[in-house]
Amino acid sequence: MSDFAHSTLGQSSSLRLTRSLSAVESWGFGLTAHISWTALVPAIHAALGSQAIFVWIPAVIFGMLLNYQVKRLGLHFINVAGGTPNYATKLLHNYPRLARYAAIGYLLNWVSYLSVNTIVLRDLIKVNLETLGITCPEIFLDISFTLLPFIVAFSGTRALSILHLFFVIPAFALLITFCIQGLGWLAFSPVSPGFFPNSWSSLSFVDWAKWFFFVTYATYSCETASSFVADSRHPTQTLRFLNVAAWMMPLIFLGGSWVVMRLATNPNLKDNAFLNLVAASQPFWGRFAGVSVSFLLVAASLLGSATVVSNCPRILYQLALDKHISPVFSVVSRRGVFVPALTLTLGLCLIYLIWGDVARIVAVGNIGWFVSFMLLHLGLWLRRDRPEVLFPRISLAILLLEVVVLLVGGFAWGWLNLLIGLLFPISVIGIDAVIRRVNFPALHPDWWMRRYRTRPVVIIKDSVILQVSILIFLLCSAVAVGWLFGVKLNKVATAGGENIFVVLLMSVAFVGVAIACWTSLPQVVAIAEARVAAEHLFTVAQDGILVVDDRGIIRQANPATESFFGVNPSELRGNHLNKWLPALVYYPEQWTKRSEQILIGNGKNRTLEVSISDRPHRDFQEYVVILHDITQRKQAEQILRYSEAQLRQEAKQLVSQLVHSEKMSSLGQLVAGVAHEINNPINFISGNVGYANQYIQDLLRLLQLYQKNYPNPVKEIQQEIEAIDLDFLIADLPNLLTSMTVGAERITEIVLSLRNFSRLDNAEMKAVNIHEGIDNTLMILEHRLKPKSSNNLAIEVIKEYGDLPLVECYAGQLNQVFMNLLANAIDALEEAVENGEWEVREETLSTPQISIQTKLTSENQVVIRIGDNGIGIPEKVQKQLFEPFFTTKPVNKGTGLGLSISHQIITQKHQGKLECISAPGKGTEFIIVIPLNQQAI
C-alpha cells in the first residue's frame, strides 16, 4: 500500500478529488513556468549582461534533473496531489517538522507569484491608460486582478483549466517562435550583430550565487504538472509531460536568454521586461513586436495567477490528508473546489499585496522556495536506497551547493529579506496551529461536509431569461468600453494603443469566464451531468427500454433489449414493435399504459410487463416503452398456488405423524408403567421361590424321618398316602418349583425387554449397544415368531452380528425402527403362509426366515440389514414405500406411517440412509446405514 493510502485511512468520511482533468489540461499548467521566463530575463540580463548565460546553464541542468526525479516520485506516489512539496513530505516522513516547513515554503513562493503578477498587470494597465488620459485607482486594479482567478477557481477546476489551456497554447507557441526565430535571425541574418559576443564580462561568485538563487524561481518550477496527478484522468501521461517540459527548458531559458542578451543591448532599457523583449524581437517581428510582447507578458501574469489558485489548494489539501496541517483544508466539494484552502491562499495573497514591493516579495518568497528544494534534495539523499530516488549522489552535491548559494545569495539580496523569508513559513505554521485550536464551526471539516451533503443543488428551471440578460449586459458593456477607448484613441495618437487592447482582451476573457462560471456554466454542467446520468441509466438498466415514434417504429433501444428479443439493438431500429409483440395495435396512442404481453422466442413463451409513457416535444411525439420480464413472477405465482395445496397435504400428514408419534410415546409410557408394575410382584415371587423350595425340602426330609421311624402308619395315614400318591408328589414337587423359577426369570426378562424397548430414559443421543436393542425387540415379538396352530410354520430368526462398538443414536427411536421393520417382515411372512405360498412353492422356498446382519464399514458407517425370504415387493410399490399413508395392508390393519416415520428417523434424526431391496419371489431386505458417531457429522 502506498504512503498516500496509509495517510487517508482515517479520512473516509471526506469527499475526495475526482479524476476529472484531461492530460492536456494538466500539461497546460506545466507550461506556466516556461512562460514566466519573460518576467525574469530582463532583470538578470540588466545586472549581468552576457555573463547571465553562465547562471542559466547550471540552473537549467538542475531543473531538468529535478523534472526527471519528480516524474519518478510521481509514479511512486500516483495518488498524491500537490506535486513536489508533498513528495518532499513523503521523503521526510521521519522528520515531520522539516517536511511541513518544506511544503509551506514552496507554497508561499507560488502565492507570492500571484501578488507579483497582480502588481505587474496593474502597472502595465496604469501606464497604458495614462497615455490615453484615463485614470484608474490602483486599489481597484489590485483587488480586481487578485480576485479574478479566485472567482473562477471557486466555481470549479475544469473551467479554470480550460481557460488556462486556451491561452497557454498560443502564448507558449509565441514564446517558442521568439526563441527559434531569434536564434535563427542571429545565426543567419546579414544584419545580425553576430551569434557570439565579442567579449565577456567578469562574473564574481557572489553575483553568480545571487542570480542563481533568483533564476531557480523559474527553472525549479517546470515540474508544476505533477501537482495535478491525483485528479488527472491519465496520471501517467501527465507525468510523462515532465520529460517534454524538461527538454523545453534549454530552448526557452538558454535560447531565449541568448536572444535577449545579443539583441537588447541598449543600457537605457534597464530591467523593464516589456522594453527588453520588444527590443529583442523587433529585428525579426517588426511592428508586431509590441503587441506580441504585450500578449506574452499579460499571458504570463494571468496564466501564472490561474496556476497559483489551482496549485496551492492542492498542496494544502494533501498536507491536510497527511495530517501536517488542519484537516479543514482537506475538504473539497463535489465539483472539485477547495474552499478552505482557496480562502487561506487568498488571505496570504492579500498579505503580499499589502506589502506591495515586488523586489522584496520575490526575494522573500524565493527564500522559502529555495529552502524547500534543499530539503527535497536532503530527503532524496536520506532515502537513497529507495527505488523512487534517481540521482542520490547528484542530489547530495546539489544540496551542498544550494546551502552555499542560500547563504551567499540570500545575504546578497539582503539579510532582512533572508530572515523574513526563513520565518514566514513558521508564521504560517503558527496560523495553522491557531486554526486547529479555534472552536469555530467553519474551521472544522465536519461543518463543510454537512454543508456539501445537505445543500440542495439549485438549478434555475427557466435560465433563458438569466442567460439573455447576461448576454445583453456583456454586449452593451463591450460596446460602451469599445466606444470609450475609440474616442480616447482618436484624441490621443499613440503607438501603445494596441498594447492596452491586448491587456483588455485577455482581461475581458478572464472576466467573461468568471461571470459565466457563476451564471451559465453551472446550468451547462448540471445539464451535462443530467444527460450523463440519463445515458448511464439507459445503458445499465436491466429492463428493456425502447423509444418509439407516433407510428410505433423503434428509434432507440438500450443494450438490455438484446436479452429480450435476441436481436442487436441496432437491428431493432426502424422496425415496428408489434413485430415482436403482436398483441400491440399499430398506433402507440391506442396502447394501454400498462399491460402484460407474451413474447415468443426460441420456442419459449416469456411474459413481459409493458409500460408506456409519452414524451411530447415541440415538433414530434415520442413514446418510451419499458419492458420488464415477469415470467419468473408468473411461474412463482403458479408454484405458490401449487405449494399451498401441497402444504395443506403436508400439514395433514404432519398431524397424522404427530398423532402416531404421540401414540408411540403414550405406548412407551404405558409399557414402561406396566413393566414397572409387573416387576414388583415378580420380584416378590422370584425372591420367595427359593425360600419355598428350601422349606419344602425341609418338610420332605422330616416326612422321610417319620417314615423311617414309624414304618407302620395308622390306616388313615396309609389311605391319605395312597390318595395323594406321595411318592410322585415327592418326585415332582422339586420339578414344579424349578419350573416356577424359570417362569419368574422369563417374566423378568420380558419386563427388562419392555423397559429397554421403551427407552424413556434415553430421549437424548447416547452411545448404546445396537444388538441389545434388536434382541429386546425380538423378545417382544417372540410370540409372533411361533406357529399359531399346527398348520402354521414357525419363523426362524438368523442373526449375523458383526463386532460393533457402542453407537451414538437416539435409542428409543431406533428401537421403533427395528420394531416397524421386523413387524412388517413378520406380517409379510404370515401373509405368505396364510395364502399358501409355502405349500405351492415348497420346493423353492425354505422355512420362513428373518435374517439380521450388522457390520461396521471402513468409513465408520454402521450397516444393519433386516431381510425376509417372503414373496418380495413389486417395483411399482417400492417407489411409494416411504410415502406417508401408503400401505398395502387391509383397512384397520395398517396406517401407512410406520415406514415413513422410520425413514425420517434414519435420514433426518441420524443423518443416515434407509433403502429397500426387493424383487418378486426373492424376498425383501431393508438396509439401514447410520454414522458410528453423530457428532462427527
mmCIF file of N, CA and C in Angstrom, residues 20-30 157-162 164-165 228 233:
data_model
loop_
_atom_site.group_PDB
_atom_site.id
_atom_site.type_symbol
_atom_site.label_atom_id
_atom_site.label_comp_id
_atom_site.label_asym_id
_atom_site.label_seq_id
_atom_site.Cartn_x
_atom_site.Cartn_y
_atom_site.Cartn_z
ATOM 1 N N SER A 20 -10.896 14.287 -12.909
ATOM 2 C CA SER A 20 -11.735 14.995 -13.875
ATOM 3 C C SER A 20 -10.925 15.699 -14.951
ATOM 4 N N LEU A 21 -9.620 15.956 -14.724
ATOM 5 C CA LEU A 21 -8.820 16.700 -15.682
ATOM 6 C C LEU A 21 -8.280 15.781 -16.772
ATOM 7 N N SER A 22 -8.292 16.253 -17.993
ATOM 8 C CA SER A 22 -7.628 15.520 -19.066
ATOM 9 C C SER A 22 -6.122 15.742 -18.956
ATOM 10 N N ALA A 23 -5.359 14.894 -19.623
ATOM 11 C CA ALA A 23 -3.900 15.033 -19.591
ATOM 12 C C ALA A 23 -3.472 16.360 -20.201
ATOM 13 N N VAL A 24 -4.153 16.791 -21.256
ATOM 14 C CA VAL A 24 -3.792 18.048 -21.932
ATOM 15 C C VAL A 24 -3.999 19.235 -20.989
ATOM 16 N N GLU A 25 -5.060 19.211 -20.202
ATOM 17 C CA GLU A 25 -5.310 20.306 -19.267
ATOM 18 C C GLU A 25 -4.206 20.379 -18.218
ATOM 19 N N SER A 26 -3.768 19.230 -17.715
ATOM 20 C CA SER A 26 -2.682 19.241 -16.732
ATOM 21 C C SER A 26 -1.367 19.661 -17.371
ATOM 22 N N TRP A 27 -1.161 19.353 -18.649
ATOM 23 C CA TRP A 27 0.045 19.809 -19.345
ATOM 24 C C TRP A 27 0.069 21.331 -19.424
ATOM 25 N N GLY A 28 -1.111 21.931 -19.625
ATOM 26 C CA GLY A 28 -1.161 23.387 -19.721
ATOM 27 C C GLY A 28 -0.595 24.061 -18.481
ATOM 28 N N PHE A 29 -0.933 23.521 -17.295
ATOM 29 C CA PHE A 29 -0.369 24.100 -16.066
ATOM 30 C C PHE A 29 1.139 23.894 -16.004
ATOM 31 N N GLY A 30 1.640 22.839 -16.640
ATOM 32 C CA GLY A 30 3.078 22.572 -16.611
ATOM 33 C C GLY A 30 3.893 23.505 -17.468
ATOM 34 N N THR A 157 -12.731 23.452 -10.961
ATOM 35 C CA THR A 157 -11.410 23.321 -11.555
ATOM 36 C C THR A 157 -11.463 23.293 -13.071
ATOM 37 N N ARG A 158 -12.478 22.639 -13.638
ATOM 38 C CA ARG A 158 -12.497 22.441 -15.084
ATOM 39 C C ARG A 158 -12.527 23.757 -15.843
ATOM 40 N N ALA A 159 -13.366 24.695 -15.419
ATOM 41 C CA ALA A 159 -13.452 25.970 -16.126
ATOM 42 C C ALA A 159 -12.105 26.676 -16.122
ATOM 43 N N LEU A 160 -11.419 26.664 -14.981
ATOM 44 C CA LEU A 160 -10.127 27.329 -14.873
ATOM 45 C C LEU A 160 -9.079 26.638 -15.738
ATOM 46 N N SER A 161 -9.087 25.305 -15.750
ATOM 47 C CA SER A 161 -8.083 24.576 -16.531
ATOM 48 C C SER A 161 -8.302 24.779 -18.029
ATOM 49 N N ILE A 162 -9.564 24.822 -18.456
ATOM 50 C CA ILE A 162 -9.846 25.041 -19.884
ATOM 51 C C ILE A 162 -9.476 26.465 -20.284
ATOM 52 N N HIS A 164 -7.229 28.344 -18.860
ATOM 53 C CA HIS A 164 -5.765 28.368 -18.836
ATOM 54 C C HIS A 164 -5.206 27.754 -20.120
ATOM 55 N N LEU A 165 -5.758 26.610 -20.502
ATOM 56 C CA LEU A 165 -5.267 25.913 -21.695
ATOM 57 C C LEU A 165 -5.515 26.743 -22.955
ATOM 58 N N PHE A 228 -1.035 17.983 -10.416
ATOM 59 C CA PHE A 228 -2.378 17.618 -10.855
ATOM 60 C C PHE A 228 -2.496 16.124 -11.168
ATOM 61 N N ARG A 233 -7.183 12.291 -15.299
ATOM 62 C CA ARG A 233 -7.770 11.035 -15.761
ATOM 63 C C ARG A 233 -6.696 10.089 -16.297
#
